[in-house]
Amino acid sequence: MTPLLEVAGLSKRFGGLVAVKDLALTVGGGEVVGLIGPNGAGKTTAFGLISGSLVPDAGEIVFRGHSIKGLPPHRVCALGMARTFQIMRPFPRLTVVRNVMIGGLGRHPHPAAAEARSRAIVDELGLGAKADHLAGSLTLAERKRLELARALATEPVLLLLDEVMSGLGERETETLVREIRAINARGIAILLIEHVMRAVMSLAQRIVVLDGGERIAEGRPATVANDPRVIEAYLGDERLV
Amino acid sequence: MPNGAGSRLVSGHPPIAPASRPALQYLALAAVLVLLALPAVLTSYAVTVFILIFFYAFLGQAWNVVGGYAGQLSMGHAAFVGVGGYTAAMLSSELHLTPWLGMLVGGALAAVLGAVIGYLGFRFGLRGFYFVLLTVAFAEVCRILVSNIDALGGAIGLYITFTGDPRQFQFQDARAYYYVALALMLLATGVVALLERRRFGIYLGAIREDEGACEALGVDTFKYKMLAMIVSSFLTGVGGTFYAFYLFSLQPNSMFGIPLSVEIIIRPIVGGAGTLLGPILGSFILTPLGELSRLSLGHGGYHGLHLVAYGVLLVAVVLFLPQGAYPYLARVLRRRDA
Ligand SMILES: Nc1ncnc2c1ncn2[C@@H]1O[C@H](COP(=O)(O)OP(=O)(O)O)[C@@H](O)[C@H]1O
Ligand SMILES: [Mg+2]
């Protein structure tokens, strides 16, 4: 079976800096893959390349059998891939529901239909009480949920989540892990960038480790966590411990 | 990210759904009825002022589509007035085409120009200040070109002989212009009200906030910005016919010039860019003010002093009502309701 997403030889430089180098990566249908690595490893850049907001210098990206390299982000999204932003980008002067509707209108062009779908998603993610508040008034934890809600509204088959748990409390993290698991249970594959190791370990079936833009390890969570190269990459980074 | 220079001026409309509330709909209906009856009691000078109020509200509403809702600060909308006006005037004098049709042709040609400007600006990702410069540059190039084309009257411009024939968009009674201008304002406002409720209008409000986030959510931002520009420039071009045939004359400086572009954008910004009623409110505030300062200051040869008054007012609005007057008014009214 061909995987849902297949990335090969992906590279990107920013001036003299090689942010992503010859990256290979696959995500199967319904799979949860973790993408980890120290700060500056190139994880967010890889998301940008895959989702079309950055143009790769080299490499191939095949999603659902289509080559999506060079496609603009809205086309990639229409094909069924949605991403969240590590640096959250809500529309602050639109309400929470309106924010989610922007994602939903692509699938449901009629505003009333998109709004109904969006309210359901907002409720599901526990933002129901804030549905008609301006997004600019949300707390950090709520804005993370909003990012997720908007991405879900595009009805993706593959979700790219960029550190949706960072900065959350323990209780909030647990809830979010449960919610992500529920999303995955509906058949949505997930590529997960995460620094909260407990979350990645419990969610991901497979983990890819990046360091200095290169893939240094890949495998099952338990194997990767004990890989000496991975431990070395994280040396001095107490988060893995 | 928001568009640098523009985002401070063109601020969004908070979730106010003005016309969806029945009370406001009745209020709007009552206001329209009053405006329909008003000429019966107005002096002829007051009729003139109202014509200008409606006409500038119309132009402001047309600009609002791309400048307010989509947040793309065009400072060259005079170009569309000029193209629309000159087209209708030339078609009328050369081909005897009635300006009632000429205004549609003029609107279409203005929309073509809008599409060219939009394509260059949006394809090459010109944001904020750079988009402002692009639009100003296009309008100035048009002005200089027309000033140098003898067939279009050159720098002196064109004059339209008065026949008083309604088929030639000319009326003996100034009140007819009043109703035409009112109709234009209501038409543009109706178009915007319709857009506001549809996917297109909802997308525009988000594009103004963060284009990158829109793209990631599946919104073809280029397409919707282009559409906004085309709708906006078409309506503005239609206004050009009114402008030319109301004044009986067309001069490159007045029809393509920066002062007209400023007149077009200042009302929606003061009234509330990206809101349905902002351009109308802004025109009711600014047009009489402009007339007053023209009357009291302009006679001694101080032409353009009303522009200074605009500038002062604009600074005040940016400082104290950064979203314009309408959102503020709506909040005050809602607090009263509660
Ligand atoms: N737009 C950019 N311009 C220049 N350098 C960038 C840009 N985006 C990221 N980088 C650099 O690329 C490297 C990888 O960054 P990033 O992908 O954000 O890492 P991660 O998400 O793994 O922390 C970093 O050194 C970062 O400074
Ligand atoms: Mg990152």
Coordinates of C-alpha atoms and ligand atoms in Angstrom, one line a residue:
Chain A
M1 CA 0.0 0.0 0.0
T2 CA 1.3 3.5 -0.8
P3 CA 1.5 5.7 2.2
L4 CA -0.7 8.8 2.6
L5 CA 2.2 11.1 2.7
E6 CA 5.6 10.4 1.2
V7 CA 8.5 12.8 1.5
A8 CA 11.9 12.2 -0.1
G9 CA 15.1 14.2 -0.4
L10 CA 13.4 17.3 1.0
S11 CA 15.9 20.2 1.5
K12 CA 15.6 23.9 2.4
R13 CA 18.3 26.5 3.0
F14 CA 17.8 29.9 4.5
G15 CA 20.8 31.8 3.1
G16 CA 23.8 29.9 4.4
L17 CA 21.8 27.9 6.9
V18 CA 20.6 24.4 5.9
A19 CA 17.3 24.1 7.9
V20 CA 16.2 20.8 6.4
K21 CA 18.5 18.4 4.6
D22 CA 17.6 15.4 2.5
L23 CA 14.6 14.5 4.7
A24 CA 12.7 11.3 4.1
L25 CA 9.4 10.7 5.9
T26 CA 6.2 8.7 5.4
V27 CA 2.9 8.8 7.1
G28 CA 0.4 6.0 6.5
G29 CA -3.3 6.3 6.4
G30 CA -4.7 6.7 10.0
E31 CA -1.2 6.6 11.4
V32 CA 0.2 8.9 14.2
V33 CA 3.8 9.8 13.6
G34 CA 5.8 11.9 16.0
L35 CA 8.4 14.4 14.7
I36 CA 10.8 15.4 17.4
G37 CA 14.2 17.0 17.7
P38 CA 15.9 19.8 19.6
N39 CA 15.0 23.5 19.0
G40 CA 16.1 24.6 15.6
A41 CA 16.2 21.1 14.3
G42 CA 14.0 22.1 11.3
K43 CA 10.7 20.6 12.3
T44 CA 8.6 23.7 11.7
T45 CA 10.4 24.3 8.5
A46 CA 9.6 20.7 7.4
F47 CA 5.9 21.5 8.1
G48 CA 6.1 24.6 6.0
L49 CA 7.6 22.7 3.1
I50 CA 5.1 19.9 3.3
S51 CA 2.1 22.2 3.6
G52 CA 3.2 24.5 0.8
S53 CA 3.9 27.7 2.7
L54 CA 7.6 27.3 2.0
V55 CA 9.1 26.2 -1.4
P56 CA 11.6 23.4 -1.1
D57 CA 15.0 23.7 -2.8
A58 CA 14.9 20.0 -3.6
G59 CA 12.9 16.9 -2.9
E60 CA 9.6 15.3 -3.7
I61 CA 6.4 15.4 -1.7
V62 CA 3.6 13.0 -2.6
F63 CA 0.3 13.3 -0.9
R64 CA -2.6 10.9 -1.7
G65 CA -0.8 10.0 -4.9
H66 CA -0.4 13.6 -6.1
S67 CA 2.9 15.4 -6.2
I68 CA 2.2 18.5 -4.2
K69 CA 5.6 20.1 -4.4
G70 CA 5.2 23.7 -5.4
L71 CA 1.4 23.7 -4.8
P72 CA 0.2 26.8 -2.9
P73 CA -1.0 26.0 0.7
H74 CA -4.7 26.4 -0.1
R75 CA -4.5 23.7 -2.8
V76 CA -2.7 21.3 -0.4
C77 CA -5.4 22.0 2.2
A78 CA -8.1 21.3 -0.3
L79 CA -6.5 17.9 -1.0
G80 CA -7.0 17.1 2.7
M81 CA -3.9 18.2 4.6
A82 CA -4.3 20.8 7.4
R83 CA -1.7 22.3 9.7
T84 CA -1.6 24.3 12.9
F85 CA 1.0 27.0 13.5
Q86 CA 3.5 26.8 16.4
I87 CA 3.2 30.5 16.6
M88 CA -0.6 30.6 16.7
R89 CA -2.3 32.7 14.1
P90 CA -5.9 33.3 15.1
F91 CA -7.9 36.0 13.4
P92 CA -8.1 38.1 16.5
R93 CA -11.0 40.4 15.5
L94 CA -13.2 37.6 14.3
T95 CA -15.2 35.5 16.7
V96 CA -14.2 31.9 17.5
V97 CA -16.9 30.5 15.3
R98 CA -15.9 32.8 12.4
N99 CA -12.3 31.7 12.8
V100 CA -13.4 28.0 12.5
M101 CA -15.7 28.8 9.6
I102 CA -12.8 30.1 7.5
G103 CA -11.6 26.5 7.6
G104 CA -15.0 25.0 7.1
L105 CA -16.2 27.2 4.1
G106 CA -13.9 25.3 1.7
R107 CA -16.0 22.2 2.3
H108 CA -19.3 23.8 3.0
P109 CA -19.6 26.9 0.8
H110 CA -22.9 27.9 2.3
P111 CA -22.2 30.0 5.4
A112 CA -25.1 28.5 7.3
A113 CA -23.9 25.0 6.8
A114 CA -20.3 25.9 7.6
E115 CA -21.4 27.7 10.7
A116 CA -23.4 24.6 11.9
R117 CA -20.3 22.4 11.3
S118 CA -18.0 24.9 13.0
R119 CA -20.2 25.2 16.1
A120 CA -20.1 21.4 16.4
I121 CA -16.3 21.4 16.2
V122 CA -16.0 24.3 18.7
D123 CA -18.3 22.5 21.1
E124 CA -16.4 19.2 20.7
L125 CA -13.1 20.9 21.5
G126 CA -14.6 22.5 24.6
L127 CA -14.7 26.1 23.3
G128 CA -18.5 26.2 23.2
A129 CA -18.7 28.9 25.9
K130 CA -16.4 31.1 23.9
A131 CA -18.0 30.5 20.5
D132 CA -19.1 34.0 20.0
H133 CA -16.2 35.8 21.7
L134 CA -13.5 37.5 19.7
A135 CA -10.5 35.2 19.2
G136 CA -8.2 37.9 20.5
S137 CA -9.7 37.5 23.9
L138 CA -8.8 33.8 24.3
T139 CA -6.3 32.4 26.7
L140 CA -3.2 30.6 25.5
A141 CA -4.7 27.1 26.0
E142 CA -7.9 28.2 24.3
R143 CA -6.0 29.6 21.3
K144 CA -4.2 26.3 20.9
R145 CA -7.6 24.6 20.8
L146 CA -8.8 27.1 18.3
E147 CA -5.8 26.3 16.0
L148 CA -6.9 22.7 16.2
A149 CA -10.5 23.5 15.6
R150 CA -9.8 25.5 12.5
A151 CA -7.6 22.8 11.1
L152 CA -10.2 20.2 11.8
A153 CA -12.9 22.3 10.1
T154 CA -11.1 21.8 6.8
E155 CA -11.9 18.1 7.1
P156 CA -8.4 16.8 6.6
V157 CA -7.2 13.2 6.2
L158 CA -3.8 14.3 7.5
L159 CA -3.3 16.8 10.3
L160 CA 0.1 18.4 11.0
L161 CA 0.2 19.6 14.6
D162 CA 3.1 21.9 15.6
E163 CA 3.6 21.9 19.3
V164 CA -0.1 22.2 20.2
M165 CA 0.7 21.2 23.8
S166 CA 3.6 23.4 24.7
G167 CA 2.9 25.8 27.5
L168 CA -0.1 23.9 28.7
G169 CA -0.6 22.6 32.2
E170 CA -0.6 18.9 33.0
R171 CA -4.4 18.7 33.1
E172 CA -4.8 20.6 29.9
T173 CA -2.2 18.4 28.2
E174 CA -4.0 15.2 29.3
T175 CA -7.3 16.4 27.9
L176 CA -5.6 17.4 24.6
V177 CA -3.9 14.0 24.3
R178 CA -7.3 12.4 24.7
E179 CA -8.9 14.7 22.1
I180 CA -6.1 14.0 19.6
R181 CA -6.5 10.3 20.2
A182 CA -10.3 10.7 19.5
I183 CA -9.5 12.7 16.3
N184 CA -7.2 9.9 15.2
A185 CA -9.8 7.3 16.0
R186 CA -12.0 8.8 13.3
G187 CA -9.3 7.8 10.8
I188 CA -7.4 11.1 10.6
A189 CA -3.7 10.6 10.3
I190 CA -1.5 12.9 12.4
L191 CA 2.0 14.1 12.0
L192 CA 2.9 15.5 15.4
I193 CA 5.7 17.9 16.4
E194 CA 5.9 17.8 20.1
H195 CA 8.3 18.6 22.9
V196 CA 6.1 17.1 25.6
M197 CA 7.7 13.7 25.4
R198 CA 5.1 11.9 27.5
A199 CA 2.5 13.0 25.0
V200 CA 4.5 12.0 21.9
M201 CA 5.4 8.6 23.4
S202 CA 1.8 7.8 24.2
L203 CA 0.3 9.1 21.0
A204 CA 2.8 8.1 18.2
Q205 CA 3.1 4.7 16.7
R206 CA 6.3 5.8 15.1
I207 CA 8.8 8.6 15.8
V208 CA 11.1 10.5 13.5
V209 CA 14.0 12.4 15.1
L210 CA 15.5 15.5 13.4
D211 CA 18.7 17.2 14.3
G212 CA 20.4 19.9 12.4
G213 CA 17.8 19.5 9.6
E214 CA 18.7 15.8 9.2
R215 CA 16.8 12.7 10.2
I216 CA 19.0 10.9 12.8
A217 CA 16.7 8.2 13.9
E218 CA 13.3 6.6 13.2
G219 CA 11.4 3.9 14.9
R220 CA 9.0 2.9 17.6
P221 CA 8.8 5.3 20.6
A222 CA 10.6 3.0 23.0
T223 CA 13.4 2.2 20.6
V224 CA 14.0 5.8 19.6
A225 CA 14.0 7.0 23.2
N226 CA 16.9 4.6 23.9
D227 CA 18.9 5.4 20.7
P228 CA 22.3 6.8 21.7
R229 CA 22.3 9.3 18.8
V230 CA 19.0 10.6 20.0
I231 CA 20.2 11.0 23.5
E232 CA 23.3 12.7 22.3
A233 CA 21.2 15.2 20.2
Y234 CA 19.2 16.0 23.3
L235 CA 22.2 16.2 25.6
G236 CA 21.8 19.3 27.8
D237 CA 18.1 19.4 26.7
E238 CA 16.5 18.1 29.8
R239 CA 13.1 17.8 28.2
L240 CA 13.7 14.2 27.1
V241 CA 14.7 13.1 30.6
Chain B
M1 CA 0.6 39.0 9.3
P2 CA -1.5 42.2 8.9
N3 CA -0.5 44.5 6.2
G4 CA 1.9 46.9 7.9
A5 CA 1.0 50.4 7.2
G6 CA -2.6 49.6 6.3
S7 CA -3.7 47.6 9.3
R8 CA -3.6 50.4 11.7
L9 CA -5.9 52.5 9.6
V10 CA -8.2 49.8 8.3
S11 CA -9.3 48.1 11.3
G12 CA -11.8 45.3 11.3
H13 CA -15.4 45.2 12.1
P14 CA -16.1 43.3 15.4
P15 CA -18.8 40.8 15.2
I16 CA -21.6 43.2 14.7
A17 CA -24.3 42.0 12.4
P18 CA -26.1 45.3 11.9
A19 CA -28.8 44.7 9.3
S20 CA -29.6 41.2 10.6
R21 CA -31.3 42.7 13.7
P22 CA -34.9 43.5 12.8
A23 CA -34.9 46.8 14.8
L24 CA -32.0 48.0 12.7
Q25 CA -33.7 46.9 9.5
Y26 CA -36.7 49.0 10.3
L27 CA -34.5 51.9 11.2
A28 CA -32.7 51.5 7.8
L29 CA -36.1 51.4 6.0
A30 CA -37.2 54.5 7.8
A31 CA -34.0 56.3 7.0
V32 CA -34.4 55.5 3.3
L33 CA -38.0 56.7 3.3
V34 CA -36.9 60.0 4.9
L35 CA -34.2 60.4 2.3
L36 CA -36.7 59.7 -0.4
A37 CA -39.1 62.4 0.9
L38 CA -36.4 64.9 1.8
P39 CA -35.9 66.9 -1.4
A40 CA -39.5 68.2 -1.0
V41 CA -38.3 70.4 1.8
L42 CA -34.6 71.0 1.0
T43 CA -33.2 74.2 -0.3
S44 CA -31.4 73.8 -3.6
Y45 CA -28.0 74.2 -1.9
A46 CA -28.9 71.5 0.7
V47 CA -29.9 69.2 -2.3
T48 CA -26.4 69.8 -3.7
V49 CA -24.8 68.8 -0.3
F50 CA -26.9 65.7 -0.1
I51 CA -25.9 64.7 -3.7
L52 CA -22.3 64.9 -2.6
I53 CA -22.9 63.0 0.6
F54 CA -24.6 60.1 -1.3
F55 CA -22.0 60.2 -4.1
Y56 CA -19.0 60.1 -1.8
A57 CA -20.7 57.5 0.3
F58 CA -21.1 55.4 -2.8
L59 CA -17.5 55.8 -3.8
G60 CA -16.4 55.0 -0.3
Q61 CA -18.6 51.9 -0.2
A62 CA -17.1 50.8 -3.5
W63 CA -13.6 51.3 -2.1
N64 CA -14.7 49.5 1.1
V65 CA -14.9 46.2 -0.7
V66 CA -11.2 46.0 -1.3
G67 CA -9.8 48.6 1.0
G68 CA -12.0 48.0 4.0
Y69 CA -13.2 44.4 3.9
A70 CA -10.1 42.8 2.2
G71 CA -7.7 45.3 3.9
Q72 CA -5.9 46.1 0.6
L73 CA -5.2 49.8 0.9
S74 CA -5.8 51.2 -2.5
M75 CA -4.9 54.9 -2.7
G76 CA -5.4 55.1 -6.4
H77 CA -9.2 54.6 -6.7
A78 CA -9.5 57.9 -8.6
A79 CA -8.1 56.0 -11.6
F80 CA -11.3 54.0 -11.8
V81 CA -13.4 57.1 -11.5
G82 CA -11.4 58.6 -14.4
V83 CA -11.5 55.6 -16.6
G84 CA -15.2 55.2 -16.0
G85 CA -16.0 58.9 -16.6
Y86 CA -13.9 59.3 -19.7
T87 CA -15.2 56.1 -21.2
A88 CA -18.8 57.1 -20.8
A89 CA -18.1 60.7 -22.0
M90 CA -16.2 59.5 -25.1
L91 CA -18.8 56.8 -25.9
S92 CA -21.5 59.5 -25.6
S93 CA -19.8 62.1 -27.8
E94 CA -18.3 59.8 -30.4
L95 CA -20.7 57.0 -30.7
H96 CA -23.8 58.6 -29.2
L97 CA -24.1 55.8 -26.7
T98 CA -26.3 56.8 -23.8
P99 CA -24.3 57.3 -20.6
W100 CA -26.7 54.9 -18.9
L101 CA -25.1 52.1 -20.9
G102 CA -21.7 54.0 -21.1
M103 CA -21.5 53.8 -17.3
L104 CA -21.6 50.0 -17.5
V105 CA -18.9 50.0 -20.2
G106 CA -16.9 52.5 -18.1
G107 CA -17.3 50.2 -15.0
A108 CA -16.1 47.3 -17.0
L109 CA -13.0 49.1 -18.3
A110 CA -12.3 50.3 -14.8
A111 CA -12.6 46.7 -13.6
V112 CA -10.1 45.6 -16.3
L113 CA -7.7 48.2 -14.9
G114 CA -8.5 47.0 -11.4
A115 CA -7.7 43.5 -12.4
V116 CA -4.3 44.6 -13.9
I117 CA -3.4 46.5 -10.7
G118 CA -4.6 43.7 -8.5
Y119 CA -2.8 41.1 -10.5
L120 CA 0.5 42.9 -10.2
G121 CA 0.0 43.7 -6.6
F122 CA -1.3 40.4 -5.4
R123 CA 0.8 38.1 -7.6
F124 CA 4.0 39.8 -6.5
G125 CA 2.8 39.9 -2.9
L126 CA 3.0 43.7 -2.5
R127 CA 1.7 44.4 1.0
G128 CA 0.8 47.5 2.9
F129 CA 2.9 50.4 1.9
Y130 CA 4.1 48.9 -1.4
F131 CA 0.5 48.2 -2.5
V132 CA -0.4 51.8 -1.6
L133 CA 2.5 53.0 -3.8
L134 CA 1.5 50.7 -6.7
T135 CA -2.1 52.0 -6.7
V136 CA -1.0 55.6 -6.5
A137 CA 1.5 55.1 -9.3
F138 CA -1.1 53.6 -11.6
A139 CA -3.5 56.5 -11.0
E140 CA -0.7 59.0 -11.6
V141 CA 0.3 57.3 -14.8
C142 CA -3.3 57.4 -16.0
R143 CA -3.5 61.1 -15.1
I144 CA -0.4 61.9 -17.0
L145 CA -1.3 59.8 -20.0
V146 CA -4.8 61.3 -20.3
S147 CA -3.3 64.8 -19.9
N148 CA -1.2 64.1 -23.0
I149 CA -3.8 62.5 -25.3
D150 CA -5.4 65.2 -27.4
A151 CA -8.3 63.1 -28.4
L152 CA -9.3 63.0 -24.7
G153 CA -9.0 66.7 -24.4
G154 CA -5.5 66.7 -23.0
A155 CA -4.8 68.7 -19.9
I156 CA -7.8 70.9 -20.5
G157 CA -10.2 68.0 -20.5
L158 CA -13.6 67.4 -22.0
Y159 CA -16.8 69.4 -21.6
I160 CA -20.2 68.0 -21.9
T161 CA -22.8 70.2 -23.5
F162 CA -25.9 70.5 -21.4
T163 CA -29.1 69.2 -23.0
G164 CA -31.1 68.5 -20.0
D165 CA -32.1 65.2 -21.6
P166 CA -32.5 62.4 -19.1
R167 CA -31.4 59.9 -21.8
Q168 CA -28.1 61.7 -21.8
F169 CA -27.8 61.5 -18.0
Q170 CA -28.7 65.1 -17.7
F171 CA -31.5 66.6 -15.7
Q172 CA -33.1 70.0 -15.5
D173 CA -34.0 69.5 -11.9
A174 CA -31.1 68.9 -9.5
R175 CA -33.4 66.7 -7.5
A176 CA -33.1 64.1 -10.2
Y177 CA -29.3 63.9 -9.5
Y178 CA -30.2 63.6 -5.8
Y179 CA -32.2 60.4 -6.6
V180 CA -29.6 59.0 -8.9
A181 CA -26.9 59.5 -6.3
L182 CA -29.1 58.0 -3.6
A183 CA -29.8 55.0 -5.8
L184 CA -26.1 54.5 -6.4
M185 CA -25.3 54.6 -2.6
L186 CA -28.1 52.2 -1.8
L187 CA -27.1 49.9 -4.7
A188 CA -23.5 49.7 -3.5
T189 CA -24.5 49.2 0.1
G190 CA -26.9 46.4 -1.0
V191 CA -24.1 44.7 -2.9
V192 CA -21.8 44.9 0.1
A193 CA -24.6 43.7 2.5
L194 CA -25.0 40.7 0.2
L195 CA -21.3 40.0 0.1
E196 CA -21.0 40.3 3.8
R197 CA -23.2 37.3 4.3
R198 CA -21.7 35.1 1.7
R199 CA -18.5 33.1 1.7
F200 CA -16.7 35.7 -0.3
G201 CA -17.3 38.5 2.2
I202 CA -16.5 36.3 5.2
Y203 CA -13.2 35.3 3.6
L204 CA -12.3 38.9 2.9
G205 CA -12.6 39.8 6.6
A206 CA -10.2 37.0 7.4
I207 CA -7.8 37.9 4.6
R208 CA -7.5 41.3 6.1
E209 CA -6.5 39.7 9.4
D210 CA -3.9 37.1 8.3
E211 CA -3.4 36.0 4.7
G212 CA -1.0 33.2 5.6
A213 CA -3.4 31.7 8.0
C214 CA -6.2 31.9 5.4
E215 CA -4.1 30.1 2.8
A216 CA -3.4 27.3 5.3
L217 CA -7.1 27.0 5.9
G218 CA -7.8 26.4 2.2
V219 CA -8.6 30.0 1.1
D220 CA -7.3 31.0 -2.3
T221 CA -6.4 34.5 -1.1
F222 CA -5.2 35.6 -4.5
K223 CA -8.5 34.8 -6.1
Y224 CA -10.6 36.5 -3.5
K225 CA -8.4 39.6 -3.4
M226 CA -8.7 39.8 -7.2
L227 CA -12.5 39.5 -7.0
A228 CA -12.6 42.2 -4.4
M229 CA -10.6 44.5 -6.6
I230 CA -12.7 43.8 -9.6
V231 CA -16.0 44.4 -7.8
S232 CA -14.6 47.6 -6.2
S233 CA -13.1 49.0 -9.4
F234 CA -16.3 48.3 -11.4
L235 CA -18.5 50.1 -8.9
T236 CA -16.0 53.0 -8.7
G237 CA -15.9 53.2 -12.5
V238 CA -19.7 53.4 -12.6
G239 CA -19.4 56.4 -10.3
G240 CA -17.1 58.1 -12.8
T241 CA -20.0 58.5 -15.2
F242 CA -22.0 60.3 -12.5
Y243 CA -19.1 62.5 -11.6
A244 CA -18.6 63.6 -15.2
F245 CA -22.2 64.1 -16.1
Y246 CA -23.1 65.8 -12.9
L247 CA -20.2 68.3 -13.3
F248 CA -20.5 68.5 -17.2
S249 CA -16.8 68.3 -17.4
L250 CA -13.8 66.0 -17.1
Q251 CA -10.3 67.1 -16.2
P252 CA -7.4 64.7 -15.8
N253 CA -6.3 66.4 -12.5
S254 CA -9.7 66.2 -10.9
M255 CA -10.7 62.8 -12.2
F256 CA -7.5 60.9 -11.8
G257 CA -5.7 63.0 -9.1
I258 CA -4.6 62.0 -5.7
P259 CA -7.0 64.5 -4.0
L260 CA -10.0 62.5 -5.3
S261 CA -8.4 59.3 -4.1
V262 CA -8.1 60.8 -0.7
E263 CA -11.7 61.9 -0.8
I264 CA -12.7 58.3 -1.7
I265 CA -10.8 56.6 1.2
I266 CA -11.2 59.1 4.0
R267 CA -15.0 58.6 4.5
P268 CA -14.9 54.9 5.0
I269 CA -11.8 55.1 7.2
V270 CA -13.4 57.8 9.4
G271 CA -16.8 56.0 9.4
G272 CA -15.4 52.5 9.9
A273 CA -13.6 50.6 7.1
G274 CA -14.8 47.1 6.6
T275 CA -18.2 47.9 8.1
L276 CA -21.4 48.1 6.1
L277 CA -22.5 51.6 7.3
G278 CA -19.0 53.0 7.8
P279 CA -18.8 54.8 4.4
I280 CA -22.2 56.3 4.8
L281 CA -21.7 57.5 8.3
G282 CA -18.3 58.8 7.3
S283 CA -19.8 60.7 4.4
F284 CA -22.5 62.2 6.5
I285 CA -19.8 63.5 8.9
L286 CA -17.2 64.6 6.4
T287 CA -19.0 65.9 3.3
P288 CA -20.8 68.7 5.1
L289 CA -17.6 69.4 7.0
G290 CA -15.7 69.6 3.7
E291 CA -18.4 71.9 2.3
L292 CA -18.3 74.1 5.3
S293 CA -14.6 74.5 5.3
R294 CA -14.6 75.1 1.6
L295 CA -17.2 77.9 2.0
S296 CA -15.5 79.5 5.0
L297 CA -11.9 79.0 4.1
G298 CA -11.9 78.4 0.4
H299 CA -13.2 81.8 -0.8
G300 CA -10.0 83.6 0.0
G301 CA -8.2 81.4 -2.5
Y302 CA -7.2 78.9 0.2
H303 CA -8.0 75.9 -2.1
G304 CA -7.3 72.6 -0.4
L305 CA -7.7 73.9 3.1
H306 CA -10.5 71.4 3.6
L307 CA -7.9 68.7 3.0
V308 CA -6.0 70.1 6.0
A309 CA -9.2 69.7 8.0
Y310 CA -9.5 66.1 6.7
G311 CA -6.0 65.4 7.8
V312 CA -6.6 66.7 11.3
L313 CA -9.8 64.7 11.6
L314 CA -8.0 61.6 10.2
V315 CA -5.3 61.8 12.8
A316 CA -8.0 62.2 15.5
V317 CA -9.8 59.2 14.3
V318 CA -6.7 57.0 14.1
L319 CA -5.8 58.1 17.6
F320 CA -9.2 57.9 19.3
L321 CA -11.4 55.7 17.2
P322 CA -9.0 53.4 15.4
Q323 CA -11.8 51.3 14.0
G324 CA -13.8 54.3 12.8
A325 CA -17.0 55.9 14.1
Y326 CA -19.4 53.1 13.2
P327 CA -18.1 50.3 15.5
Y328 CA -18.0 52.9 18.3
L329 CA -21.5 54.0 17.7
A330 CA -22.7 50.4 17.5
R331 CA -21.1 49.6 20.8
V332 CA -22.7 52.6 22.4
L333 CA -26.1 51.6 21.0
R334 CA -25.8 48.0 22.1
R335 CA -24.9 49.1 25.7
R336 CA -28.1 51.2 25.7
D337 CA -30.0 48.1 24.6
A338 CA -28.7 46.0 27.4
Ligands
LIG1 N1 12.2 32.1 7.7 C1 13.4 31.8 8.1 N2 14.5 32.5 7.7 C2 15.7 32.2 8.2 N3 16.0 31.2 9.0 C3 15.0 30.4 9.4 C4 13.6 30.7 9.0 N4 12.8 29.8 9.6 C5 13.6 29.0 10.3 N5 14.9 29.3 10.2 C6 16.0 28.7 10.9 O1 16.0 27.3 10.5 C7 16.3 26.5 11.5 C8 15.2 25.5 11.8 O2 14.1 26.2 12.4 P1 12.7 25.5 12.7 O3 12.3 24.8 11.5 O4 11.8 26.6 13.2 O5 13.2 24.5 13.9 P2 12.3 23.8 14.9 O6 10.8 23.9 14.6 O7 12.7 22.4 14.8 O8 12.6 24.4 16.3 C9 16.6 27.4 12.7 O9 18.0 27.6 12.8 C10 15.9 28.7 12.4 O10 16.6 29.8 13.0
MG2 MG 9.3 24.7 15.7

